[in-house]
mmCIF file of C-alpha atoms in Angstrom:
data_model
loop_
_atom_site.group_PDB
_atom_site.id
_atom_site.type_symbol
_atom_site.label_atom_id
_atom_site.label_comp_id
_atom_site.label_asym_id
_atom_site.label_seq_id
_atom_site.Cartn_x
_atom_site.Cartn_y
_atom_site.Cartn_z
ATOM 1 C CA CYS A 1 13.971 -62.061 24.177
ATOM 2 C CA LEU A 2 14.157 -61.442 28.855
ATOM 3 C CA ASP A 3 9.996 -60.937 28.903
ATOM 4 C CA LEU A 4 9.699 -64.396 26.733
ATOM 5 C CA LEU A 5 11.578 -66.029 29.114
ATOM 6 C CA LEU A 6 8.930 -64.800 31.503
ATOM 7 C CA GLU A 7 6.628 -65.376 29.516
ATOM 8 C CA ASP A 8 7.372 -69.123 29.046
ATOM 9 C CA ILE A 9 8.579 -69.701 32.934
ATOM 10 C CA PHE A 10 4.861 -68.795 33.840
ATOM 11 C CA LYS A 11 2.614 -70.821 30.607
ATOM 12 C CA LYS A 12 5.252 -73.918 30.369
ATOM 13 C CA ILE A 13 5.799 -74.190 33.769
ATOM 14 C CA GLU A 14 2.841 -75.551 35.783
ATOM 15 C CA PHE A 15 3.714 -75.211 39.140
ATOM 16 C CA ASN A 16 4.984 -71.913 38.604
ATOM 17 C CA SER A 17 1.768 -70.769 36.548
ATOM 18 C CA GLN A 18 -0.140 -72.314 39.257
ATOM 19 C CA VAL A 19 1.780 -69.987 42.306
ATOM 20 C CA ALA A 20 0.624 -66.694 39.750
ATOM 21 C CA ASP A 21 -3.002 -67.833 39.300
ATOM 22 C CA GLN A 22 -3.222 -68.217 43.270
ATOM 23 C CA GLY A 23 -1.839 -65.368 44.434
ATOM 24 C CA ASN A 24 -3.872 -63.106 41.291
ATOM 25 C CA ALA A 25 -6.901 -65.336 42.846
ATOM 26 C CA ILE A 26 -5.901 -63.630 46.484
ATOM 27 C CA VAL A 27 -5.226 -60.155 45.203
ATOM 28 C CA THR A 28 -8.067 -59.755 42.828
ATOM 29 C CA TYR A 29 -10.471 -60.922 46.001
ATOM 30 C CA ILE A 30 -8.623 -57.653 48.494
ATOM 31 C CA ARG A 31 -8.861 -55.449 46.018
ATOM 32 C CA SER A 32 -12.760 -56.348 45.137
ATOM 33 C CA HIS A 33 -13.593 -55.877 48.140
ATOM 34 C CA ASN A 34 -13.730 -52.347 50.011
ATOM 35 C CA LEU A 35 -14.111 -53.870 53.973
ATOM 36 C CA LEU A 36 -10.462 -55.923 53.262
ATOM 37 C CA ARG A 37 -9.419 -53.283 51.368
ATOM 38 C CA GLY A 38 -9.813 -50.691 53.998
ATOM 39 C CA GLN A 39 -8.339 -53.416 55.878
ATOM 40 C CA PHE A 40 -5.074 -54.252 54.015
ATOM 41 C CA LYS A 41 -4.259 -50.747 53.383
ATOM 42 C CA GLU A 42 -5.168 -49.932 57.396
ATOM 43 C CA LYS A 43 -2.101 -52.712 57.959
ATOM 44 C CA SER A 44 0.277 -52.329 55.621
ATOM 45 C CA GLY A 45 -0.160 -48.402 54.051
ATOM 46 C CA ARG A 46 -0.108 -50.445 50.957
ATOM 47 C CA THR A 47 -1.761 -51.149 47.927
ATOM 48 C CA LEU A 48 -1.645 -54.974 46.303
ATOM 49 C CA LEU A 49 -0.797 -54.931 42.367
ATOM 50 C CA LYS A 50 -2.402 -56.355 39.738
ATOM 51 C CA PRO A 51 -1.246 -57.865 37.428
ATOM 52 C CA CYS A 52 -1.825 -56.522 33.392
ATOM 53 C CA ASP A 53 -2.332 -60.018 31.124
ATOM 54 C CA THR A 54 0.103 -59.394 28.605
ATOM 55 C CA ARG A 55 3.008 -58.782 30.086
ATOM 56 C CA PHE A 56 4.501 -61.475 32.492
ATOM 57 C CA GLY A 57 6.587 -58.806 34.488
ATOM 58 C CA THR A 58 3.490 -57.640 35.949
ATOM 59 C CA THR A 59 2.981 -61.012 37.237
ATOM 60 C CA VAL A 60 6.485 -61.023 39.280
ATOM 61 C CA ILE A 61 6.009 -57.547 40.229
ATOM 62 C CA MET A 62 2.257 -58.409 41.591
ATOM 63 C CA LEU A 63 4.009 -61.483 43.714
ATOM 64 C CA ASP A 64 6.667 -60.127 45.231
ATOM 65 C CA ARG A 65 4.498 -57.133 46.306
ATOM 66 C CA LEU A 66 2.010 -60.375 47.762
ATOM 67 C CA ASN A 67 4.992 -61.563 48.984
ATOM 68 C CA ASP A 68 6.552 -58.951 50.750
ATOM 69 C CA GLU A 69 3.504 -57.960 52.057
ATOM 70 C CA LYS A 70 2.807 -61.954 53.428
ATOM 71 C CA THR A 71 2.123 -60.078 57.104
ATOM 72 C CA SER A 72 -1.021 -57.789 56.221
ATOM 73 C CA VAL A 73 -2.688 -60.628 54.211
ATOM 74 C CA THR A 74 -2.326 -62.870 56.655
ATOM 75 C CA GLN A 75 -3.682 -60.203 59.125
ATOM 76 C CA THR A 76 -6.204 -59.697 57.105
ATOM 77 C CA PHE A 77 -8.101 -62.270 57.031
ATOM 78 C CA HIS A 78 -7.870 -62.765 60.103
ATOM 79 C CA SER A 79 -9.541 -60.417 61.927
ATOM 80 C CA SER A 80 -12.761 -58.924 62.317
ATOM 81 C CA LYS A 81 -13.228 -57.112 59.405
ATOM 82 C CA ALA A 82 -13.009 -60.399 57.111
ATOM 83 C CA ASP A 83 -15.464 -62.289 59.900
ATOM 84 C CA GLU A 84 -17.813 -58.747 58.859
ATOM 85 C CA LEU A 85 -16.889 -59.484 55.290
ATOM 86 C CA TYR A 86 -18.389 -63.217 55.268
ATOM 87 C CA LYS A 87 -21.172 -62.184 57.976
ATOM 88 C CA THR A 88 -22.449 -60.016 54.342
ATOM 89 C CA LEU A 89 -22.273 -62.946 51.782
ATOM 90 C CA ASN A 90 -25.462 -64.211 50.534
ATOM 91 C CA LYS A 91 -24.599 -66.481 48.001
ATOM 92 C CA PRO A 92 -23.128 -70.072 48.363
ATOM 93 C CA THR A 93 -20.893 -69.561 45.684
ATOM 94 C CA GLU A 94 -19.685 -66.432 47.091
ATOM 95 C CA LYS A 95 -18.790 -68.052 50.583
ATOM 96 C CA ALA A 96 -17.501 -70.733 49.152
ATOM 97 C CA LYS A 97 -14.919 -68.301 47.365
ATOM 98 C CA PHE A 98 -14.101 -66.227 50.593
ATOM 99 C CA ARG A 99 -12.913 -69.064 52.118
ATOM 100 C CA ASP A 100 -10.953 -71.273 48.845
ATOM 101 C CA VAL A 101 -9.275 -67.381 49.691
ATOM 102 C CA LEU A 102 -9.084 -68.171 53.303
ATOM 103 C CA ALA A 103 -7.390 -71.798 52.933
ATOM 104 C CA LEU A 104 -4.866 -70.476 50.357
ATOM 105 C CA VAL A 105 -4.329 -66.805 52.514
ATOM 106 C CA SER A 106 -3.358 -69.662 55.684
ATOM 107 C CA ASP A 107 -1.906 -71.793 53.599
ATOM 108 C CA LEU A 108 2.080 -72.512 53.719
ATOM 109 C CA ASP A 109 3.017 -74.774 51.692
ATOM 110 C CA PHE A 110 1.522 -71.946 49.429
ATOM 111 C CA TRP A 111 3.790 -69.366 50.420
ATOM 112 C CA GLU A 112 6.609 -71.484 50.354
ATOM 113 C CA ASN A 113 5.770 -72.127 46.342
ATOM 114 C CA LEU A 114 5.708 -68.117 45.643
ATOM 115 C CA THR A 115 9.123 -67.865 47.661
ATOM 116 C CA TYR A 116 10.186 -70.283 45.465
ATOM 117 C CA THR A 117 8.636 -68.902 41.911
ATOM 118 C CA LEU A 118 10.113 -65.490 42.761
ATOM 119 C CA ARG A 119 13.745 -66.825 43.202
ATOM 120 C CA LEU A 120 13.275 -68.133 39.859
ATOM 121 C CA THR A 121 11.419 -64.942 38.727
ATOM 122 C CA VAL A 122 13.120 -61.762 39.641
ATOM 123 C CA PRO A 123 16.673 -62.777 39.085
ATOM 124 C CA VAL A 124 15.329 -62.342 35.197
ATOM 125 C CA MET A 125 13.068 -59.593 36.016
ATOM 126 C CA HIS A 126 16.162 -57.682 37.552
ATOM 127 C CA ILE A 127 18.279 -57.958 34.418
ATOM 128 C CA LEU A 128 15.152 -56.700 32.660
ATOM 129 C CA ARG A 129 14.774 -53.631 34.421
ATOM 130 C CA VAL A 130 18.364 -53.221 33.545
ATOM 131 C CA CYS A 131 18.196 -53.332 30.312
ATOM 132 C CA ASP A 132 15.082 -51.806 29.653
ATOM 133 C CA ASN A 133 17.482 -49.001 31.628
ATOM 134 C CA ALA A 134 20.178 -48.550 30.174
ATOM 135 C CA LYS A 135 21.383 -47.558 27.123
ATOM 136 C CA ASN A 136 21.884 -50.849 24.682
ATOM 137 C CA SER A 137 25.616 -50.658 24.362
ATOM 138 C CA GLU A 138 25.635 -50.285 28.473
ATOM 139 C CA ALA A 139 23.342 -53.216 29.112
ATOM 140 C CA VAL A 140 25.658 -56.075 28.528
ATOM 141 C CA GLY A 141 28.194 -54.404 31.180
ATOM 142 C CA HIS A 142 25.627 -53.437 33.839
ATOM 143 C CA VAL A 143 24.217 -57.697 33.374
ATOM 144 C CA TYR A 144 27.353 -58.884 33.164
ATOM 145 C CA MET A 145 28.025 -57.069 36.588
ATOM 146 C CA SER A 146 24.725 -57.422 37.794
ATOM 147 C CA THR A 147 25.693 -60.732 37.825
ATOM 148 C CA CYS A 148 28.488 -61.008 39.211
#
């Protein structure tokens, strides 16, 4: 039931859907370029998580990690490794994609929108985790206590 609520939040509310798509674009771009992935790992010590298409909870987890690593993501795209990657891109479409993701990472409105989306979805995710981890008879009590 709560997983369906998350699905509705991301599928039926265009604002949240757009934030999820933009966040996924950043994560996918970093994960698919070894120079950026290595630079990010060096800055952060962590990896960015990729969501699963059929589980909307993983989208929240991905966005939450991206938000936690905002500084590392920004530093990665403003590093010499990013400049090096840009110079190696041959096709105009590849360069345009890089510029699009760089603009997104540099956009303060994106990060503000991400924070707003997380304020809406993280509590639902928390309750979903409590219900998944608790025995059925204990779940209502756990949910009640975690929301008070």
